[in-house]
Short mmCIF file of C-alpha atoms and ligand atoms in Angstrom, two decimals:
data_model
loop_
_atom_site.label_atom_id
_atom_site.label_comp_id
_atom_site.label_asym_id
_atom_site.label_seq_id
_atom_site.Cartn_x
_atom_site.Cartn_y
_atom_site.Cartn_z
CA MET A 306 -24.26 11.22 -53.74
CA ASN A 307 -25.67 13.95 -55.98
CA ARG A 308 -29.42 13.73 -55.99
CA LYS A 309 -30.11 17.00 -57.81
CA ASN A 310 -31.73 16.69 -61.17
CA ASN A 311 -30.09 18.79 -63.84
CA LYS A 312 -29.70 16.10 -66.40
CA VAL A 313 -30.28 15.15 -70.00
CA ILE A 314 -31.22 11.75 -71.32
CA ILE A 315 -29.83 9.96 -74.39
CA VAL A 316 -32.51 7.73 -75.90
CA CYS A 317 -31.16 5.35 -78.56
CA ASP A 318 -33.31 3.74 -81.26
CA THR A 319 -32.33 0.19 -80.28
CA THR A 320 -30.85 -1.69 -77.33
CA THR A 321 -27.77 -2.55 -79.43
CA GLU A 322 -27.15 1.13 -80.08
CA MET A 323 -27.69 1.94 -76.41
CA LEU A 324 -25.09 -0.70 -75.45
CA MET A 325 -22.63 0.70 -78.02
CA ALA A 326 -23.12 4.20 -76.61
CA ASP A 327 -22.74 2.80 -73.10
CA SER A 328 -19.33 1.26 -73.81
CA GLU A 329 -18.07 4.26 -75.83
CA LEU A 330 -19.01 6.76 -73.10
CA ARG A 331 -17.57 4.46 -70.44
CA SER A 332 -14.24 4.17 -72.27
CA CYS A 333 -14.05 7.99 -72.35
CA ASN A 334 -14.71 8.21 -68.60
CA ILE A 335 -17.97 10.11 -68.97
CA VAL A 336 -20.04 9.72 -65.84
CA PHE A 337 -23.61 8.58 -66.53
CA GLN A 338 -26.35 6.27 -65.32
CA LEU A 339 -28.48 3.72 -67.17
CA VAL A 340 -32.09 4.45 -66.30
CA PRO A 341 -35.52 3.18 -67.35
CA THR A 342 -36.59 5.36 -70.28
CA PRO A 343 -39.17 7.91 -69.07
CA SER A 344 -42.62 6.93 -70.35
CA GLN A 345 -42.90 9.92 -72.67
CA TYR A 346 -39.86 8.72 -74.66
CA GLY A 347 -40.14 4.95 -74.81
CA SER A 348 -41.49 1.63 -73.63
CA ILE A 349 -41.34 0.50 -70.03
CA CYS A 350 -38.45 -1.91 -70.37
CA SER A 351 -36.09 0.13 -72.51
CA THR A 352 -33.00 1.67 -71.02
CA SER A 353 -31.54 5.11 -71.62
CA ILE A 354 -28.46 7.02 -70.60
CA ALA A 355 -28.85 9.88 -68.15
CA LEU A 356 -26.02 12.32 -67.56
CA GLU A 357 -25.38 15.76 -66.14
CA GLU A 358 -26.09 18.58 -68.57
CA THR A 359 -22.43 19.65 -68.28
CA TYR A 360 -21.31 16.41 -70.00
CA LYS A 361 -23.72 16.82 -72.91
CA SER A 362 -21.40 18.29 -75.54
CA GLN A 363 -18.57 15.95 -74.57
CA ALA A 364 -20.93 12.98 -74.90
CA LYS A 365 -22.14 14.17 -78.31
CA ALA A 366 -18.53 14.41 -79.52
CA VAL A 367 -17.80 10.89 -78.27
CA LEU A 368 -20.94 9.44 -79.84
CA ALA A 369 -20.04 11.02 -83.19
CA ASN A 370 -17.29 8.36 -83.39
CA ILE A 371 -19.80 5.53 -83.61
CA LYS A 372 -22.70 5.17 -86.00
CA ILE A 373 -25.82 5.18 -83.85
CA ASN A 374 -29.20 6.84 -83.95
CA TYR A 375 -30.22 8.65 -80.84
CA ASN A 376 -32.00 11.71 -79.46
CA ILE A 377 -31.14 13.84 -76.46
CA TYR A 378 -33.94 15.19 -74.29
CA PRO A 379 -34.04 17.05 -71.01
CA TYR A 380 -34.34 14.43 -68.26
CA GLU A 381 -37.72 15.65 -67.16
CA VAL A 382 -39.35 14.23 -64.12
CA LYS A 383 -42.93 13.13 -64.69
CA ARG A 384 -45.27 15.59 -63.05
CA LEU A 385 -48.84 15.34 -61.89
CA THR A 386 -51.02 18.41 -62.05
CA GLY A 387 -53.79 19.38 -59.68
CA LEU A 388 -52.45 17.52 -56.65
CA MET A 389 -52.44 20.52 -54.34
CA ALA A 390 -55.79 21.78 -55.60
CA ALA A 391 -57.45 18.41 -54.92
CA LEU A 392 -55.99 18.09 -51.44
CA LYS A 393 -58.08 18.07 -48.32
CA LYS A 394 -55.53 20.13 -46.46
CA GLU A 395 -57.19 20.07 -43.06
CA GLY A 396 -55.53 17.29 -41.14
CA LEU A 397 -52.37 17.16 -43.28
CA THR A 398 -49.20 18.41 -41.65
CA THR A 399 -47.37 21.29 -43.32
CA GLU A 400 -44.34 19.09 -44.02
CA PHE A 401 -46.58 16.54 -45.78
CA GLN A 402 -48.10 19.32 -47.90
CA VAL A 403 -44.63 20.61 -48.80
CA ILE A 404 -43.70 17.17 -50.15
CA ILE A 405 -46.87 16.91 -52.22
CA ASN A 406 -46.12 20.31 -53.64
CA LYS A 407 -42.63 19.07 -54.57
CA ILE A 408 -44.13 16.05 -56.33
CA GLU A 409 -46.48 18.35 -58.24
CA LEU A 410 -43.58 20.59 -59.27
CA GLY A 411 -41.59 17.56 -60.45
CA HIS A 412 -38.83 18.03 -57.87
CA GLU A 413 -36.88 14.99 -56.75
CA LEU A 414 -37.71 13.73 -53.27
CA THR A 415 -34.92 13.61 -50.71
CA LYS A 416 -34.33 10.78 -48.26
CA GLU A 417 -35.95 12.90 -45.55
CA ASP A 418 -39.08 13.43 -47.70
CA ILE A 419 -39.31 9.70 -48.33
CA ILE A 420 -39.02 8.94 -44.62
CA ILE A 421 -41.90 11.32 -43.90
CA LEU A 422 -44.05 9.58 -46.54
CA LEU A 423 -43.18 6.12 -45.19
CA ASN A 424 -44.01 7.34 -41.69
CA ALA A 425 -47.51 8.42 -42.72
CA LYS A 426 -49.86 7.10 -40.04
CA GLU A 427 -52.95 9.29 -40.09
CA ALA A 428 -55.64 7.80 -42.34
CA LEU A 429 -55.80 10.96 -44.47
CA GLU A 430 -52.03 11.03 -45.07
CA VAL A 431 -51.93 7.36 -46.03
CA LYS A 432 -54.92 7.78 -48.33
CA THR A 433 -53.29 10.81 -49.97
CA LEU A 434 -50.00 8.95 -50.48
CA PHE A 435 -51.80 5.95 -52.01
CA SER A 436 -53.92 8.04 -54.34
CA ILE A 437 -50.87 9.95 -55.67
CA ALA A 438 -49.05 6.64 -56.31
CA ASP A 439 -52.14 5.29 -58.07
CA ARG A 440 -52.33 8.36 -60.31
CA PHE A 441 -48.66 7.99 -61.27
CA ARG A 442 -49.25 4.31 -62.01
CA LYS A 443 -52.26 5.10 -64.19
CA GLU A 444 -50.58 7.91 -66.13
CA ILE A 445 -47.25 6.15 -66.59
CA VAL A 446 -47.99 2.45 -67.11
CA GLY A 447 -51.78 2.39 -67.58
CA ASP A 448 -54.44 0.02 -66.33
CA VAL A 449 -53.25 -3.29 -67.73
CA VAL A 450 -51.65 -5.62 -65.21
CA GLU A 451 -48.71 -7.56 -66.61
CA ILE A 452 -48.89 -11.29 -65.77
CA ARG A 453 -45.76 -13.43 -65.62
CA GLY A 454 -45.24 -17.06 -64.71
CA ALA A 455 -42.53 -18.44 -62.42
CA ILE A 456 -41.12 -21.94 -62.72
CA GLU A 457 -39.25 -22.76 -59.52
CA PHE A 458 -37.09 -25.45 -61.04
CA SER A 459 -34.86 -26.46 -58.11
CA ASN A 460 -34.99 -25.96 -54.36
CA TYR A 461 -31.40 -27.03 -53.77
CA CYS A 462 -29.27 -24.14 -52.56
CA ALA A 463 -25.61 -23.78 -51.66
CA LYS A 464 -26.35 -20.74 -49.48
CA SER A 465 -27.81 -20.33 -46.02
CA CYS A 466 -29.63 -16.98 -46.05
CA ASN A 467 -31.10 -16.82 -42.57
CA TYR A 468 -34.61 -15.92 -43.71
CA CYS A 469 -35.05 -18.49 -46.45
CA GLY A 470 -37.00 -21.75 -46.19
CA ILE A 471 -34.90 -23.54 -48.81
CA ARG A 472 -31.52 -22.54 -47.36
CA LYS A 473 -28.81 -25.18 -47.25
CA GLY A 474 -29.17 -27.29 -44.15
CA CYS A 475 -32.89 -26.65 -43.78
CA ASN A 476 -34.33 -30.10 -43.19
CA SER A 477 -38.04 -29.40 -43.32
CA THR A 478 -38.20 -29.39 -47.09
CA LYS A 479 -38.01 -32.24 -49.60
CA ARG A 480 -35.41 -31.33 -52.20
CA TYR A 481 -36.17 -31.59 -55.92
CA ARG A 482 -34.61 -30.70 -59.24
CA MET A 483 -36.71 -30.47 -62.39
CA LYS A 484 -35.32 -32.12 -65.51
CA GLU A 485 -34.61 -29.97 -68.54
CA GLU A 486 -37.61 -31.53 -70.32
CA GLU A 487 -39.91 -30.73 -67.41
CA ILE A 488 -38.80 -27.10 -67.38
CA ILE A 489 -39.42 -26.75 -71.10
CA GLU A 490 -42.85 -28.39 -70.75
CA ALA A 491 -43.83 -26.00 -67.96
CA ALA A 492 -42.71 -23.04 -70.11
CA VAL A 493 -44.70 -24.33 -73.08
CA GLU A 494 -47.76 -24.58 -70.83
CA LEU A 495 -47.34 -20.93 -69.83
CA ASN A 496 -47.03 -20.01 -73.47
CA ARG A 497 -50.34 -21.79 -74.08
CA LEU A 498 -51.92 -19.35 -71.63
CA GLY A 499 -50.50 -16.55 -73.75
CA ILE A 500 -48.03 -15.44 -71.05
CA ARG A 501 -45.12 -13.53 -72.53
CA THR A 502 -42.49 -13.72 -69.82
CA VAL A 503 -41.34 -16.76 -67.89
CA ILE A 504 -39.30 -16.48 -64.71
CA LEU A 505 -36.87 -19.33 -64.06
CA GLN A 506 -36.11 -19.32 -60.35
CA SER A 507 -34.09 -21.62 -58.10
CA GLY A 508 -31.71 -21.79 -55.19
CA GLU A 509 -28.05 -21.30 -56.06
CA ASP A 510 -27.68 -24.75 -57.55
CA ASP A 511 -24.56 -25.49 -59.60
CA TYR A 512 -26.02 -28.85 -60.62
CA TYR A 513 -27.36 -26.77 -63.53
CA ASP A 514 -24.07 -25.62 -65.01
CA ILE A 515 -23.95 -22.66 -67.37
CA ASP A 516 -24.11 -24.83 -70.50
CA THR A 517 -27.25 -26.56 -69.19
CA MET A 518 -28.86 -23.21 -68.31
CA CYS A 519 -27.96 -21.83 -71.74
CA SER A 520 -29.46 -24.88 -73.40
CA ILE A 521 -32.71 -24.47 -71.40
CA ILE A 522 -32.88 -20.77 -72.31
CA LYS A 523 -32.28 -21.44 -76.01
CA ARG A 524 -34.90 -24.19 -76.14
CA ILE A 525 -37.53 -22.04 -74.42
CA LYS A 526 -36.77 -19.22 -76.84
CA LEU A 527 -36.98 -21.52 -79.82
CA GLU A 528 -40.21 -23.19 -78.75
CA THR A 529 -42.10 -20.25 -77.23
CA LYS A 530 -40.34 -16.96 -78.05
CA MET A 531 -41.17 -15.84 -74.51
CA GLY A 532 -39.09 -13.25 -72.66
CA ILE A 533 -36.94 -15.01 -70.06
CA THR A 534 -36.24 -13.72 -66.57
CA LEU A 535 -33.62 -15.51 -64.51
CA SER A 536 -33.68 -15.52 -60.72
CA ILE A 537 -30.84 -17.89 -59.87
CA GLY A 538 -28.63 -15.78 -57.61
CA GLU A 539 -25.06 -14.56 -57.76
CA LYS A 540 -22.82 -15.64 -60.66
CA SER A 541 -19.60 -14.45 -62.29
CA ARG A 542 -19.74 -11.71 -64.93
CA GLU A 543 -18.69 -14.26 -67.50
CA ASP A 544 -21.62 -16.52 -66.64
CA TYR A 545 -24.10 -13.64 -66.70
CA LEU A 546 -22.77 -12.78 -70.16
CA LYS A 547 -23.19 -16.36 -71.44
CA LEU A 548 -26.75 -16.50 -70.11
CA ARG A 549 -27.54 -13.16 -71.73
CA GLU A 550 -26.07 -14.29 -75.04
CA ALA A 551 -28.14 -17.47 -74.86
CA GLY A 552 -31.26 -15.28 -74.78
CA ALA A 553 -32.05 -14.36 -71.17
CA ASN A 554 -33.65 -10.89 -71.12
CA ASN A 555 -34.20 -10.03 -67.50
CA PHE A 556 -32.48 -10.89 -64.24
CA LEU A 557 -33.97 -10.66 -60.78
CA LEU A 558 -31.39 -10.38 -58.02
CA LYS A 559 -32.79 -8.54 -55.05
CA ILE A 560 -30.55 -6.37 -52.91
CA GLU A 561 -32.94 -7.30 -50.01
CA THR A 562 -31.66 -4.32 -47.97
CA THR A 563 -29.16 -1.53 -48.56
CA ASN A 564 -28.17 -1.44 -44.90
CA ARG A 565 -24.81 -3.25 -44.83
CA GLU A 566 -25.22 -4.39 -41.23
CA VAL A 567 -28.69 -5.79 -41.81
CA PHE A 568 -27.48 -7.40 -45.06
CA LYS A 569 -24.62 -9.10 -43.22
CA ASN A 570 -26.88 -10.31 -40.44
CA ILE A 571 -29.30 -12.00 -42.85
CA HIS A 572 -26.70 -13.37 -45.29
CA PRO A 573 -23.98 -15.46 -43.65
CA ASP A 574 -22.50 -16.35 -47.08
CA ASN A 575 -22.99 -13.14 -49.05
CA ASP A 576 -20.93 -9.99 -49.26
CA TYR A 577 -22.75 -6.69 -49.81
CA ASP A 578 -20.18 -5.32 -52.27
CA THR A 579 -20.33 -8.50 -54.36
CA ARG A 580 -24.11 -8.16 -54.54
CA ILE A 581 -23.79 -4.58 -55.76
CA GLU A 582 -21.14 -5.64 -58.27
CA CYS A 583 -23.46 -8.36 -59.61
CA ALA A 584 -26.24 -5.77 -60.03
CA LYS A 585 -23.85 -3.50 -61.94
CA TRP A 586 -22.72 -6.31 -64.23
CA LEU A 587 -26.32 -7.23 -65.01
CA LYS A 588 -26.98 -3.64 -65.97
CA GLU A 589 -23.85 -3.38 -68.10
CA LEU A 590 -24.73 -6.59 -69.91
CA GLY A 591 -28.06 -5.14 -71.00
CA TYR A 592 -30.38 -7.17 -68.81
CA VAL A 593 -33.64 -5.58 -67.77
CA ASN A 594 -32.50 -5.29 -64.23
CA GLY A 595 -34.66 -6.56 -61.35
CA SER A 596 -34.12 -5.88 -57.68
CA GLY A 597 -36.20 -5.43 -54.58
CA ASN A 598 -36.20 -5.64 -50.83
CA MET A 599 -37.90 -7.22 -47.88
CA ILE A 600 -39.84 -5.16 -45.39
CA GLY A 601 -39.53 -5.99 -41.69
CA LEU A 602 -36.07 -7.58 -41.64
CA PRO A 603 -34.49 -7.76 -38.18
CA GLY A 604 -32.72 -4.47 -37.40
CA GLN A 605 -34.16 -2.69 -40.46
CA LYS A 606 -35.33 0.90 -39.92
CA ILE A 607 -37.59 3.14 -41.96
CA GLU A 608 -34.48 5.11 -43.01
CA ASP A 609 -33.13 1.91 -44.56
CA ILE A 610 -36.28 1.42 -46.63
CA ALA A 611 -35.97 5.03 -47.83
CA GLU A 612 -32.35 4.33 -48.80
CA ASP A 613 -33.47 1.15 -50.65
CA ILE A 614 -35.92 3.18 -52.73
CA LEU A 615 -33.22 5.72 -53.64
CA TYR A 616 -30.90 2.84 -54.54
CA PHE A 617 -33.52 1.44 -56.96
CA LYS A 618 -33.76 4.83 -58.58
CA GLU A 619 -30.04 5.51 -58.75
CA MET A 620 -29.25 2.04 -60.15
CA GLY A 621 -31.93 2.45 -62.84
CA ILE A 622 -33.71 -0.72 -61.69
CA HIS A 623 -36.63 -1.71 -63.94
CA MET A 624 -38.42 -4.35 -61.82
CA ILE A 625 -38.73 -3.83 -58.10
CA GLY A 626 -40.12 -6.65 -55.96
CA ILE A 627 -41.12 -5.34 -52.54
CA GLY A 628 -42.50 -7.90 -50.12
CA PRO A 629 -42.80 -8.42 -46.39
CA PHE A 630 -40.25 -10.66 -44.68
CA LEU A 631 -42.12 -13.84 -43.68
CA PRO A 632 -40.73 -16.40 -41.24
CA ALA A 633 -39.83 -19.80 -42.66
CA THR A 634 -39.83 -23.18 -40.91
CA ASP A 635 -36.51 -24.50 -39.58
CA THR A 636 -34.57 -21.28 -40.16
CA PRO A 637 -32.76 -19.00 -37.69
CA PHE A 638 -35.52 -16.41 -38.24
CA GLU A 639 -38.40 -18.86 -37.77
CA ASN A 640 -39.74 -17.12 -34.66
CA LEU A 641 -39.34 -13.51 -35.77
CA PRO A 642 -42.47 -11.45 -36.47
CA PRO A 643 -43.43 -10.96 -40.14
CA GLY A 644 -43.06 -7.62 -41.90
CA SER A 645 -46.03 -5.27 -41.91
CA VAL A 646 -48.54 -5.20 -44.77
CA ASP A 647 -49.12 -1.46 -44.26
CA MET A 648 -45.41 -0.62 -44.47
CA THR A 649 -45.05 -2.83 -47.56
CA LEU A 650 -47.91 -0.98 -49.25
CA LYS A 651 -46.41 2.40 -48.33
CA ALA A 652 -43.02 1.29 -49.70
CA ILE A 653 -44.67 0.22 -52.98
CA ALA A 654 -46.50 3.56 -53.23
CA VAL A 655 -43.39 5.65 -52.57
CA THR A 656 -41.37 3.52 -55.02
CA ARG A 657 -43.91 4.23 -57.77
CA ILE A 658 -43.72 7.95 -57.01
CA VAL A 659 -39.90 7.99 -56.94
CA CYS A 660 -38.99 5.43 -59.66
CA LYS A 661 -41.97 6.03 -61.98
CA ASN A 662 -41.64 3.96 -65.19
CA VAL A 663 -40.93 0.55 -63.66
CA PHE A 664 -42.51 -2.88 -63.18
CA LEU A 665 -43.76 -3.12 -59.62
CA PRO A 666 -45.12 -6.53 -58.73
CA ALA A 667 -47.88 -7.22 -56.25
CA THR A 668 -45.67 -9.86 -54.65
CA THR A 669 -46.42 -13.45 -53.70
CA ALA A 670 -45.17 -12.69 -50.17
CA LEU A 671 -47.83 -9.99 -49.83
CA ALA A 672 -50.49 -12.44 -51.07
CA SER A 673 -49.24 -14.94 -48.50
CA ILE A 674 -49.63 -12.71 -45.46
CA ASP A 675 -52.87 -11.10 -46.63
CA PRO A 676 -55.25 -12.93 -49.01
CA ASP A 677 -56.31 -9.54 -50.38
CA GLY A 678 -52.72 -8.22 -50.48
CA GLN A 679 -52.32 -8.28 -54.25
CA ARG A 680 -55.49 -6.26 -54.83
CA LYS A 681 -54.28 -3.74 -52.25
CA ALA A 682 -50.85 -3.48 -53.91
CA LEU A 683 -52.43 -2.97 -57.34
CA GLU A 684 -54.35 -0.02 -55.89
CA VAL A 685 -51.21 1.75 -54.60
CA GLY A 686 -48.82 1.59 -57.55
CA ALA A 687 -48.21 -2.08 -58.44
CA ASN A 688 -48.72 -3.27 -62.03
CA THR A 689 -47.45 -6.86 -62.25
CA ILE A 690 -48.45 -10.27 -60.88
CA MET A 691 -46.29 -13.39 -60.93
CA LEU A 692 -48.07 -16.74 -61.13
CA ILE A 693 -46.58 -19.77 -59.42
CA SER A 694 -46.31 -22.05 -62.43
CA THR A 695 -44.14 -24.76 -60.91
CA PRO A 696 -45.58 -28.25 -61.59
CA GLU A 697 -47.90 -29.26 -58.78
CA LYS A 698 -45.83 -32.17 -57.53
CA TYR A 699 -42.93 -29.82 -56.67
CA ARG A 700 -44.79 -26.65 -55.71
CA ALA A 701 -45.24 -27.37 -51.99
CA SER A 702 -41.50 -28.00 -51.58
CA TYR A 703 -40.55 -24.49 -52.73
CA GLN A 704 -41.52 -22.97 -49.37
CA LEU A 705 -39.40 -19.84 -49.15
CA TYR A 706 -41.60 -19.01 -46.15
CA LYS A 707 -44.56 -20.50 -44.25
CA ASN A 708 -48.04 -20.52 -45.83
CA LYS A 709 -46.84 -19.42 -49.26
CA ASN A 710 -49.80 -18.47 -51.43
CA MET A 711 -49.62 -20.44 -54.70
CA VAL A 712 -50.88 -17.54 -56.81
CA ASP A 713 -52.63 -18.98 -59.87
CA ILE A 714 -54.37 -17.46 -62.85
CA LYS A 715 -57.75 -17.48 -61.08
CA SER A 716 -56.55 -15.62 -58.00
CA ALA A 717 -54.57 -13.19 -60.18
CA ILE A 718 -57.68 -12.44 -62.26
CA GLU A 719 -59.69 -11.93 -59.08
CA ALA A 720 -57.17 -9.43 -57.68
CA ILE A 721 -57.04 -7.59 -61.02
CA LYS A 722 -60.84 -7.38 -61.31
CA ASN A 723 -61.29 -6.35 -57.68
CA ALA A 724 -58.73 -3.59 -58.17
CA ASN A 725 -60.73 -2.40 -61.19
CA ARG A 726 -57.86 -3.02 -63.55
CA ARG A 727 -57.50 -4.67 -66.94
CA LEU A 728 -56.23 -8.09 -67.95
CA PRO A 729 -53.54 -8.11 -70.63
CA LYS A 730 -54.85 -8.80 -74.16
CA TYR A 731 -52.26 -11.50 -74.70
CA LEU A 732 -53.89 -13.90 -72.20
CA LYS A 733 -55.57 -16.89 -73.84
CA LEU A 734 -57.95 -18.24 -71.24
CA THR A 735 -60.26 -21.22 -71.28
CA GLU A 736 -63.78 -20.65 -69.93
CA LYS A 737 -62.83 -22.37 -66.69
CA GLU A 738 -59.88 -20.05 -66.13
CA GLU A 739 -61.95 -16.97 -66.86
CA LEU A 740 -64.53 -17.75 -64.18
N1 SAH B 685 -31.77 -17.93 -54.97
C1 SAH B 685 -32.26 -16.81 -55.67
C2 SAH B 685 -33.74 -16.88 -55.96
C3 SAH B 685 -34.62 -17.50 -54.93
S1 SAH B 685 -35.04 -16.51 -53.56
C4 SAH B 685 -31.93 -15.54 -54.91
O1 SAH B 685 -31.67 -15.60 -53.73
O2 SAH B 685 -31.92 -14.50 -55.55
C5 SAH B 685 -36.03 -15.27 -54.29
C6 SAH B 685 -36.51 -14.19 -53.35
O3 SAH B 685 -37.39 -14.72 -52.39
C7 SAH B 685 -35.43 -13.53 -52.53
O4 SAH B 685 -34.81 -12.52 -53.25
C8 SAH B 685 -36.17 -13.01 -51.31
O5 SAH B 685 -36.48 -11.64 -51.43
C9 SAH B 685 -37.47 -13.82 -51.33
N2 SAH B 685 -37.56 -14.57 -50.05
C10 SAH B 685 -36.86 -15.64 -49.67
N3 SAH B 685 -37.18 -15.99 -48.40
C11 SAH B 685 -38.10 -15.09 -47.98
C12 SAH B 685 -38.80 -14.89 -46.76
N4 SAH B 685 -38.61 -15.70 -45.72
N5 SAH B 685 -39.68 -13.87 -46.68
C13 SAH B 685 -39.89 -13.06 -47.74
N6 SAH B 685 -39.24 -13.19 -48.93
C14 SAH B 685 -38.35 -14.18 -49.04
FE1 SF4 B 686 -30.58 -19.70 -51.54
FE2 SF4 B 686 -31.79 -17.57 -52.64
FE3 SF4 B 686 -32.76 -18.76 -50.41
FE4 SF4 B 686 -30.49 -17.38 -50.26
S1 SF4 B 686 -32.55 -16.56 -50.78
S2 SF4 B 686 -30.87 -19.42 -49.37
S3 SF4 B 686 -29.59 -17.82 -52.25
S4 SF4 B 686 -32.63 -19.63 -52.44
#
């Protein structure tokens, strides 16, 4: 894979124009990637087209055939100045200093560089890594923490992922399915809080056929105008298209790991290539594309985590959920050790440095293994928190893992304040919630 950066970026005025350019360039066999628009050219969730400089004139000729408004810029990597000058060099290895210099010069990091960063063990190295990630976060996405709400509407699942507490055949959990009305009500409640994005998550449950899902999406749109993220697993391209046309904006389908062997070992029913194909479809269909991984999976090495981070970058992923693997009751992985908080934080930090203009959640899994985990994540590159907004009577049954932390608005506010960050202006809180 070519990881050198000698590219330009095509930034269209609207998503529709970007999608038109995407299909025109594709039909002319021009090689390009869809990437999150760098912060200097657009908002965090918009997508642009990055391609090698050598294809630039060919692309311009192709785009002249369709009526769209766009600009072409050099695909410049965001740089931070003063990193080397501010460094306390004593105690930092030369190789660590070389990488920091590369970051300062705006050079792309290689897999080997990323491995060195993830391997940071000395307190000074870890502190340096975290402070660079925090500076990128501040300069690229600012101090406001985005808050989203998740409605976990069904814990039925046709799959048996070995790590998951709601896998098919897992008997420790009471199964539930929320009715369409209940889902809408929960979304309306989130809207009352001022939340702008709702995440609809479930096991892979065909009880909700595509028409039902489309109807739920349309009703939520009509009643709340919220952005809708789906996290409902693998579907056909046709189904993803229908859901998108019904109004879904974002889709979260985590790759979990880019190591094929590890992937196979944790997913008895999933095929790695199908998962990649799904991620590509989602991107082609104009979803804001969400992915992520688990840290501490059996057989996973640091090299694999480095490869995951490069995958997020190369696939132009916009939302990257990085959380520790946590054992779940009555699963084949019940007695395995959980993933490490420190490695999760390092992975978040390196992902911010490498992927830059993306949503990086302080995950629920991190809050579940460490009560202060979300504050820690916010201090090393994270900028999003997801509330568990499933109605109380169902909440306890959506146990993806043991001791899941039911992150609510109060605990989110606490983490945000403790990390010295800002609440979004759109929140409409009652006095009780603000305490
Ligand atoms: N069925 C959908 C959505 C539900 S699972 C899907 O699989 O995409 C959502 C996420 O929960 C998964 O992507 C996985 O990363 C996370 N998860 C599930 N079980 C977990 C565990 N035991 N430890 C940590 N994260 C887990
Ligand atoms: Fe089902 Fe998703 Fe859990 Fe796999 S991770 S068993 S698909 S809910």
